[in-house]
Coordinates of N, CA and C in Angstrom, one line a residue:
M22 N -73.8 208.4 17.9 CA -73.2 207.6 17.2 C -71.8 208.0 16.8
E23 N -70.8 207.0 16.8 CA -69.4 207.5 16.4 C -69.0 206.9 15.1
Q24 N -68.2 207.6 14.4 CA -67.8 207.2 13.3 C -66.3 207.3 13.2
A25 N -65.5 206.5 12.4 CA -64.1 206.4 12.4 C -63.7 207.5 11.4
S26 N -62.4 208.0 11.8 CA -61.7 209.0 10.8 C -60.6 208.3 10.2
V27 N -60.4 208.0 8.9 CA -59.5 207.4 8.3 C -58.0 208.1 8.3
V28 N -58.2 209.4 8.3 CA -57.0 210.4 8.5 C -56.3 209.9 9.7
R29 N -57.2 210.2 10.9 CA -56.6 209.9 12.2 C -56.2 208.4 12.4
A30 N -56.8 207.4 11.8 CA -56.4 206.1 11.9 C -55.1 205.9 11.1
S31 N -54.8 206.6 10.0 CA -53.5 206.5 9.3 C -52.5 207.2 10.0
V32 N -52.6 208.2 10.9 CA -51.7 209.0 11.6 C -51.3 208.0 12.6
V33 N -52.3 207.4 13.3 CA -51.8 206.5 14.4 C -51.1 205.4 14.1
V34 N -51.5 204.7 12.9 CA -50.6 203.6 12.2 C -49.1 204.0 12.0
A35 N -49.1 205.5 11.4 CA -47.7 205.9 10.9 C -46.9 206.2 12.3
V36 N -47.5 206.6 13.3 CA -46.8 206.9 14.7 C -46.4 205.7 15.2
A37 N -47.4 204.7 15.3 CA -47.1 203.5 16.0 C -45.8 202.6 15.2
V38 N -46.0 202.9 13.9 CA -44.7 202.1 13.2 C -43.3 202.8 13.4
L39 N -43.5 204.2 13.5 CA -42.4 205.0 13.7 C -41.7 204.7 15.1
L40 N -42.7 204.7 16.1 CA -42.5 204.2 17.5 C -41.7 202.8 17.5
E41 N -42.1 201.9 16.7 CA -41.6 200.5 16.8 C -40.2 200.6 16.2
A42 N -40.1 201.3 15.0 CA -38.8 201.5 14.4 C -37.7 202.2 15.1
V43 N -38.0 203.1 16.1 CA -37.1 203.7 16.9 C -36.7 203.2 18.2
L44 N -37.9 203.0 18.8 CA -37.8 202.5 20.2 C -37.7 200.8 20.4
G45 N -38.3 200.1 19.3 CA -38.2 198.7 19.5 C -36.8 198.1 19.6
P46 N -35.8 198.4 18.7 CA -34.6 197.8 19.0 C -34.0 197.9 20.5
Y47 N -34.4 198.9 21.2 CA -33.8 199.2 22.6 C -34.6 198.4 23.6
L48 N -35.9 198.1 23.3 CA -36.9 197.4 24.3 C -36.9 196.0 24.0
T49 N -36.0 195.4 23.1 CA -36.3 193.9 22.9 C -35.1 193.2 24.0
F50 N -35.8 192.2 24.4 CA -35.3 191.2 25.5 C -35.4 189.8 24.9
G51 N -34.3 189.5 24.2 CA -34.3 188.0 23.8 C -35.2 188.0 22.5
Y52 N -36.3 187.1 22.5 CA -37.3 187.1 21.5 C -38.4 188.0 21.7
I53 N -38.5 188.8 22.7 CA -39.7 189.4 23.2 C -39.4 190.9 22.9
S54 N -40.3 191.5 22.2 CA -40.4 192.8 22.1 C -41.9 193.6 21.9
P55 N -42.0 194.8 22.4 CA -43.3 195.2 22.2 C -43.5 195.5 20.7
K56 N -44.6 195.1 20.2 CA -44.8 195.4 18.7 C -46.0 196.5 18.6
F57 N -45.5 197.7 18.7 CA -46.3 199.0 18.5 C -47.2 199.1 17.5
A58 N -46.5 198.6 16.2 CA -47.0 198.8 15.0 C -48.4 197.9 14.9
L59 N -48.2 196.7 15.5 CA -49.4 195.8 15.4 C -50.6 196.2 16.4
I60 N -50.0 196.7 17.6 CA -51.1 197.5 18.5 C -51.9 198.4 17.8
G61 N -51.0 199.3 17.4 CA -51.6 200.6 16.4 C -52.4 200.3 15.4
M62 N -52.0 199.4 14.6 CA -53.0 198.7 13.5 C -54.2 198.3 13.9
V63 N -54.3 197.4 14.9 CA -55.4 196.9 15.3 C -56.5 197.8 15.8
F64 N -56.1 198.7 16.7 CA -56.8 199.6 17.4 C -57.3 200.8 16.4
A65 N -56.6 201.0 15.5 CA -56.8 202.0 14.4 C -57.8 201.6 13.3
V66 N -57.5 200.3 13.0 CA -58.5 199.9 11.9 C -59.9 199.2 12.3
S67 N -59.9 199.1 13.4 CA -61.1 198.1 14.1 C -62.5 198.9 13.8
P68 N -62.5 200.3 13.8 CA -63.8 200.9 13.5 C -64.1 201.3 12.1
L69 N -63.1 201.1 11.2 CA -63.2 201.4 9.9 C -64.0 200.4 9.2
R70 N -64.3 200.5 8.1 CA -64.8 199.6 6.8 C -63.9 198.8 6.5
D71 N -64.4 197.5 6.0 CA -63.4 196.4 5.5 C -62.3 196.8 4.6
L72 N -62.7 197.4 3.4 CA -61.6 197.8 2.5 C -60.6 198.7 3.2
Q73 N -61.0 199.9 3.9 CA -60.1 200.8 4.3 C -59.3 200.1 5.4
A74 N -59.8 199.2 6.2 CA -59.2 198.6 7.1 C -57.7 197.6 6.5
V75 N -58.4 196.9 5.6 CA -57.3 196.1 5.0 C -56.1 196.8 4.3
L76 N -56.8 197.7 3.6 CA -55.7 198.7 3.1 C -54.6 199.3 3.9
L77 N -55.2 199.8 5.0 CA -54.4 200.6 6.0 C -53.5 199.5 6.8
G78 N -54.0 198.3 7.1 CA -53.0 197.3 7.5 C -52.0 197.0 6.8
F79 N -52.3 196.9 5.3 CA -51.4 196.5 4.3 C -50.3 197.4 4.2
F80 N -50.7 198.7 4.1 CA -49.8 199.7 4.0 C -48.9 200.1 5.1
G81 N -49.5 199.8 6.4 CA -48.8 199.7 7.8 C -47.7 198.7 7.7
G82 N -48.0 197.6 7.4 CA -47.1 196.7 7.2 C -45.9 196.8 6.4
I83 N -46.3 197.4 5.2 CA -45.1 197.8 4.3 C -44.2 198.8 4.8
L84 N -45.0 199.9 5.4 CA -44.2 200.7 6.3 C -43.2 200.1 7.2
L85 N -43.7 199.3 8.0 CA -43.0 198.4 8.9 C -41.9 197.8 8.3
D86 N -42.2 197.2 7.3 CA -41.0 196.3 6.6 C -39.8 197.2 6.2
S87 N -40.3 198.4 5.5 CA -39.3 199.3 5.0 C -38.4 200.0 6.1
L88 N -38.9 200.3 7.4 CA -38.2 200.8 8.4 C -37.6 199.8 9.3
G89 N -38.0 198.6 9.4 CA -37.5 197.5 10.3 C -36.4 196.9 9.6
S90 N -35.8 195.9 10.3 CA -34.6 195.1 9.9 C -34.8 193.6 9.7
G91 N -36.3 193.3 9.5 CA -36.5 191.9 9.4 C -36.6 191.6 7.7
L92 N -37.1 190.5 7.4 CA -37.3 190.1 6.0 C -38.4 190.7 5.5
F93 N -38.4 191.4 4.2 CA -39.3 192.2 3.7 C -40.5 191.4 3.3
G94 N -41.6 191.7 3.7 CA -43.0 191.0 3.2 C -43.6 190.4 4.5
V95 N -42.9 190.1 5.6 CA -43.5 189.5 6.8 C -44.3 190.7 7.5
G96 N -44.0 191.8 7.5 CA -44.7 192.8 8.1 C -46.1 193.2 7.4
A97 N -45.7 193.1 6.0 CA -47.0 193.3 5.2 C -48.1 192.2 5.3
L98 N -47.5 191.1 5.5 CA -48.7 190.0 5.4 C -49.1 190.0 6.9
S99 N -48.4 190.4 7.9 CA -49.0 190.3 9.3 C -50.0 191.4 9.5
G100 N -49.5 192.5 9.0 CA -50.4 193.8 9.0 C -51.8 193.5 8.4
L101 N -51.6 192.8 7.2 CA -52.8 192.3 6.4 C -53.8 191.5 7.5
A102 N -53.0 190.5 8.0 CA -54.1 189.4 8.7 C -54.4 190.3 10.2
A103 N -53.7 191.2 10.7 CA -54.0 192.1 11.9 C -55.1 192.8 11.5
A104 N -55.2 193.5 10.4 CA -56.3 194.2 10.0 C -57.5 193.4 9.5
T105 N -57.5 192.6 9.2 CA -58.5 191.5 8.7 C -59.2 191.1 10.0
L106 N -58.3 190.8 10.9 CA -59.1 190.3 12.3 C -59.6 191.2 13.0
A107 N -59.1 192.5 13.0 CA -59.4 193.6 13.8 C -60.8 194.2 13.3
F108 N -61.0 194.4 12.1 CA -62.2 194.9 11.5 C -63.3 193.9 11.7
R109 N -63.0 192.7 11.7 CA -64.0 191.4 11.8 C -64.5 191.7 13.3
V110 N -63.7 191.8 14.1 CA -64.0 192.1 15.7 C -64.6 193.3 16.0
G111 N -64.3 194.3 15.2 CA -64.7 195.7 15.3 C -66.2 195.8 14.8
A112 N -66.7 194.8 14.1 CA -68.1 194.9 13.4 C -69.0 194.3 14.6
V113 N -68.4 193.6 15.7 CA -69.4 193.1 16.6 C -70.1 194.1 17.3
Q114 N -69.6 195.5 17.7 CA -70.2 196.4 18.2 C -70.8 196.1 19.6
R115 N -70.0 195.5 20.4 CA -70.4 195.5 22.0 C -69.7 196.5 22.8
R116 N -70.4 197.3 23.2 CA -70.0 198.4 24.1 C -69.2 197.8 25.2
G117 N -68.1 198.4 25.6 CA -67.5 198.0 26.7 C -66.4 196.7 26.7
T118 N -66.6 196.0 25.7 CA -65.8 195.0 25.5 C -64.7 195.0 24.4
E119 N -64.8 196.2 23.8 CA -63.8 196.5 22.6 C -62.3 196.2 22.9
R120 N -61.9 196.7 24.1 CA -60.7 196.7 24.7 C -60.1 195.1 24.8
V121 N -61.1 194.3 25.4 CA -60.6 193.0 25.6 C -60.4 192.2 24.4
L122 N -61.4 192.5 23.5 CA -61.7 191.6 22.3 C -60.3 192.0 21.5
L123 N -60.1 193.3 21.4 CA -58.9 193.9 20.4 C -57.6 193.4 20.9
A124 N -57.6 193.5 22.5 CA -56.1 192.8 23.0 C -56.1 191.4 22.7
Q125 N -57.2 190.6 22.5 CA -57.0 189.2 22.0 C -56.4 189.2 20.4
V126 N -56.9 190.2 19.8 CA -56.7 190.2 18.3 C -55.4 190.5 18.2
V127 N -54.9 191.5 19.0 CA -53.2 191.9 19.2 C -52.5 190.6 19.5
A128 N -53.1 189.8 20.5 CA -52.1 188.7 20.8 C -52.0 187.7 19.6
V129 N -53.3 187.4 19.0 CA -53.3 186.5 17.7 C -52.3 187.0 16.6
S130 N -52.3 188.6 16.3 CA -51.5 189.0 15.5 C -50.2 188.9 15.6
V131 N -49.8 189.1 17.0 CA -48.3 188.9 17.2 C -47.8 187.7 16.9
V132 N -48.6 186.6 17.4 CA -48.4 185.1 17.1 C -48.2 184.9 15.6
I133 N -49.0 185.3 14.8 CA -49.0 185.4 13.3 C -47.7 186.0 12.8
Y134 N -47.2 187.1 13.4 CA -46.1 187.8 13.1 C -44.8 187.0 13.3
D135 N -44.8 186.6 14.6 CA -43.7 185.7 15.0 C -43.6 184.5 14.2
L136 N -44.6 183.7 14.1 CA -44.7 182.4 13.3 C -44.0 182.8 11.6
L137 N -44.5 183.8 11.2 CA -44.3 184.3 9.6 C -42.7 184.8 9.9
G138 N -42.3 185.4 10.6 CA -41.0 185.7 10.9 C -40.0 184.4 10.9
W139 N -40.5 183.6 11.9 CA -39.6 182.3 12.0 C -39.5 181.5 10.8
M140 N -40.8 181.3 10.1 CA -40.8 180.5 8.9 C -40.0 181.2 7.9
A141 N -40.1 182.6 7.6 CA -39.3 183.1 6.6 C -37.9 182.9 6.7
R142 N -37.2 183.3 8.0 CA -35.8 183.0 8.2 C -35.6 181.8 7.9
S143 N -36.4 180.6 8.4 CA -36.2 179.2 8.0 C -36.0 178.8 6.6
L144 N -36.9 179.4 5.8 CA -37.0 179.1 4.4 C -36.0 179.9 3.4
A145 N -35.6 181.0 4.2 CA -34.5 181.8 3.4 C -33.1 181.2 3.7
G146 N -33.0 180.2 4.6 CA -31.8 179.6 5.0 C -30.9 180.4 6.0
L147 N -31.7 181.4 6.6 CA -30.9 182.2 7.7 C -31.0 181.4 8.9
E148 N -30.2 181.6 10.0 CA -30.1 181.0 11.1 C -31.4 181.4 12.1
S149 N -32.1 180.3 12.3 CA -33.4 180.5 13.3 C -33.3 179.5 14.4
P150 N -33.8 179.9 15.5 CA -33.8 179.0 16.7 C -34.6 177.8 16.5
P151 N -34.4 176.8 17.2 CA -35.5 175.5 16.9 C -36.9 176.0 17.4
F152 N -37.8 175.4 16.7 CA -39.2 176.0 16.8 C -39.8 175.8 18.3
A153 N -39.5 174.5 18.9 CA -40.0 174.6 20.3 C -39.4 175.5 21.3
E154 N -38.2 175.9 21.3 CA -37.6 176.9 22.1 C -38.1 178.3 21.8
Y155 N -38.5 178.5 20.4 CA -38.9 179.8 20.0 C -40.4 180.0 20.4
A156 N -41.2 178.9 20.4 CA -42.4 178.9 20.7 C -42.7 179.2 22.2
V157 N -41.8 178.5 23.2 CA -42.0 178.7 24.5 C -41.2 180.0 25.0
A158 N -40.1 180.4 24.5 CA -39.5 181.4 25.1 C -39.7 182.8 24.2
G159 N -40.4 182.6 23.1 CA -40.5 183.8 22.2 C -42.1 184.0 22.0
I160 N -42.7 183.1 21.5 CA -43.9 183.6 20.9 C -44.9 183.8 21.9
L161 N -45.0 182.8 22.8 CA -46.1 183.0 24.0 C -45.9 184.2 24.9
P162 N -44.7 184.4 25.4 CA -44.4 185.7 26.2 C -44.6 186.9 25.3
D163 N -44.1 186.8 24.2 CA -44.3 188.0 23.2 C -45.9 188.4 23.2
A164 N -46.7 187.5 22.8 CA -48.1 187.5 22.7 C -48.7 188.1 24.0
L165 N -48.2 187.5 25.1 CA -48.9 188.0 26.3 C -48.5 189.5 26.6
L166 N -47.2 189.7 26.5 CA -46.7 191.1 26.7 C -47.5 192.2 25.8
N167 N -47.8 191.8 24.6 CA -48.4 192.8 23.8 C -49.7 192.8 23.9
A168 N -50.3 191.7 24.3 CA -51.9 191.9 24.8 C -52.2 192.5 26.0
V169 N -51.3 192.6 26.9 CA -51.4 193.4 28.1 C -50.9 195.1 27.8
L170 N -50.1 195.1 27.0 CA -49.9 196.5 26.6 C -51.2 197.2 25.6
A171 N -51.6 196.2 25.1 CA -52.9 196.6 24.1 C -54.1 197.0 25.0
Y172 N -54.2 196.2 26.0 CA -55.5 196.2 26.8 C -55.3 197.7 27.7
F173 N -54.1 197.9 27.9 CA -54.1 199.2 28.8 C -53.9 200.7 27.9
V174 N -53.3 200.4 26.6 CA -53.4 201.7 25.9 C -54.8 201.6 24.7
G175 N -55.4 200.6 24.8 CA -56.5 200.4 23.8 C -57.4 201.4 23.9
G176 N -58.0 201.8 25.0 CA -59.0 202.8 25.2 C -58.7 204.1 24.7
W177 N -57.5 204.4 25.1 CA -56.9 205.7 24.6 C -57.0 205.9 23.0
L178 N -56.4 204.8 22.5 CA -56.2 204.7 20.9 C -57.9 204.6 20.3
L179 N -58.6 204.1 21.0 CA -60.0 203.9 20.3 C -60.7 205.4 20.5
K180 N -60.3 206.1 21.5 CA -60.7 207.4 21.5 C -60.2 208.4 20.5
V181 N -59.0 208.2 20.1 CA -58.1 209.0 19.3 C -58.9 208.7 17.9
V182 N -59.1 207.6 17.5 CA -59.7 207.2 16.0 C -60.9 207.5 16.0
N183 N -61.9 207.2 17.0 CA -63.5 207.7 16.8 C -63.6 209.0 17.1
T184 N -64.5 209.4 16.0 CA -65.0 210.9 16.3 C -66.4 211.0 16.6
K185 N -67.0 212.0 17.1 CA -68.3 212.2 17.3 C -69.1 212.9 16.1
K186 N -70.3 212.6 16.0 CA -71.0 213.4 14.9 C -71.5 214.5 15.5
T187 N -71.6 215.5 14.6 CA -72.0 216.7 15.1 C -73.6 216.6 14.9
A188 N -74.3 217.7 15.5 CA -75.8 217.9 15.6 C -76.5 217.8 14.1
W189 N -75.8 218.4 13.2 CA -76.3 218.5 11.8 C -76.2 217.2 11.1
E190 N -75.2 216.4 11.3 CA -75.0 215.1 10.7 C -75.9 214.1 11.3
S191 N -76.6 214.1 12.4 CA -77.2 213.1 12.9 C -78.9 213.2 12.6
R192 N -79.1 214.3 11.8 CA -80.6 214.5 11.4 C -80.9 213.9 10.1

């Protein structure tokens, strides 16, 4: 039986946010960029309990907002949504399908993040692209890229967060 380590999950989220803040601007192609923070959040909070997952997702989003250059609040709300979806999918407990299901959660979380960012820019009166162009050239390829990245990195991230119980704990 495996259990999740909250400390390890917090470290994974913090490293993923730092990785996105440092490398994200250099890996951006048009509207498409790898969302390391969302990938880290989804895979780190999936084995946690619901309140732990939601709090870690929210604070990871706040950290993303404080280190990023976007509008404040978009990262927090999308981190909260990503964590909520991830722990609900993590409760399914189907062995061998975690990576596929969590890659789909990453894709949905990236769509939520991109839509919230576009809507926030539009409502704030800042320049934003037309929605149809942004949906075809930005949201869909961005979700696909991040889902593929999540699928390939996900198994390793799940091994980092999950810890095995010792013999005296299983009795």
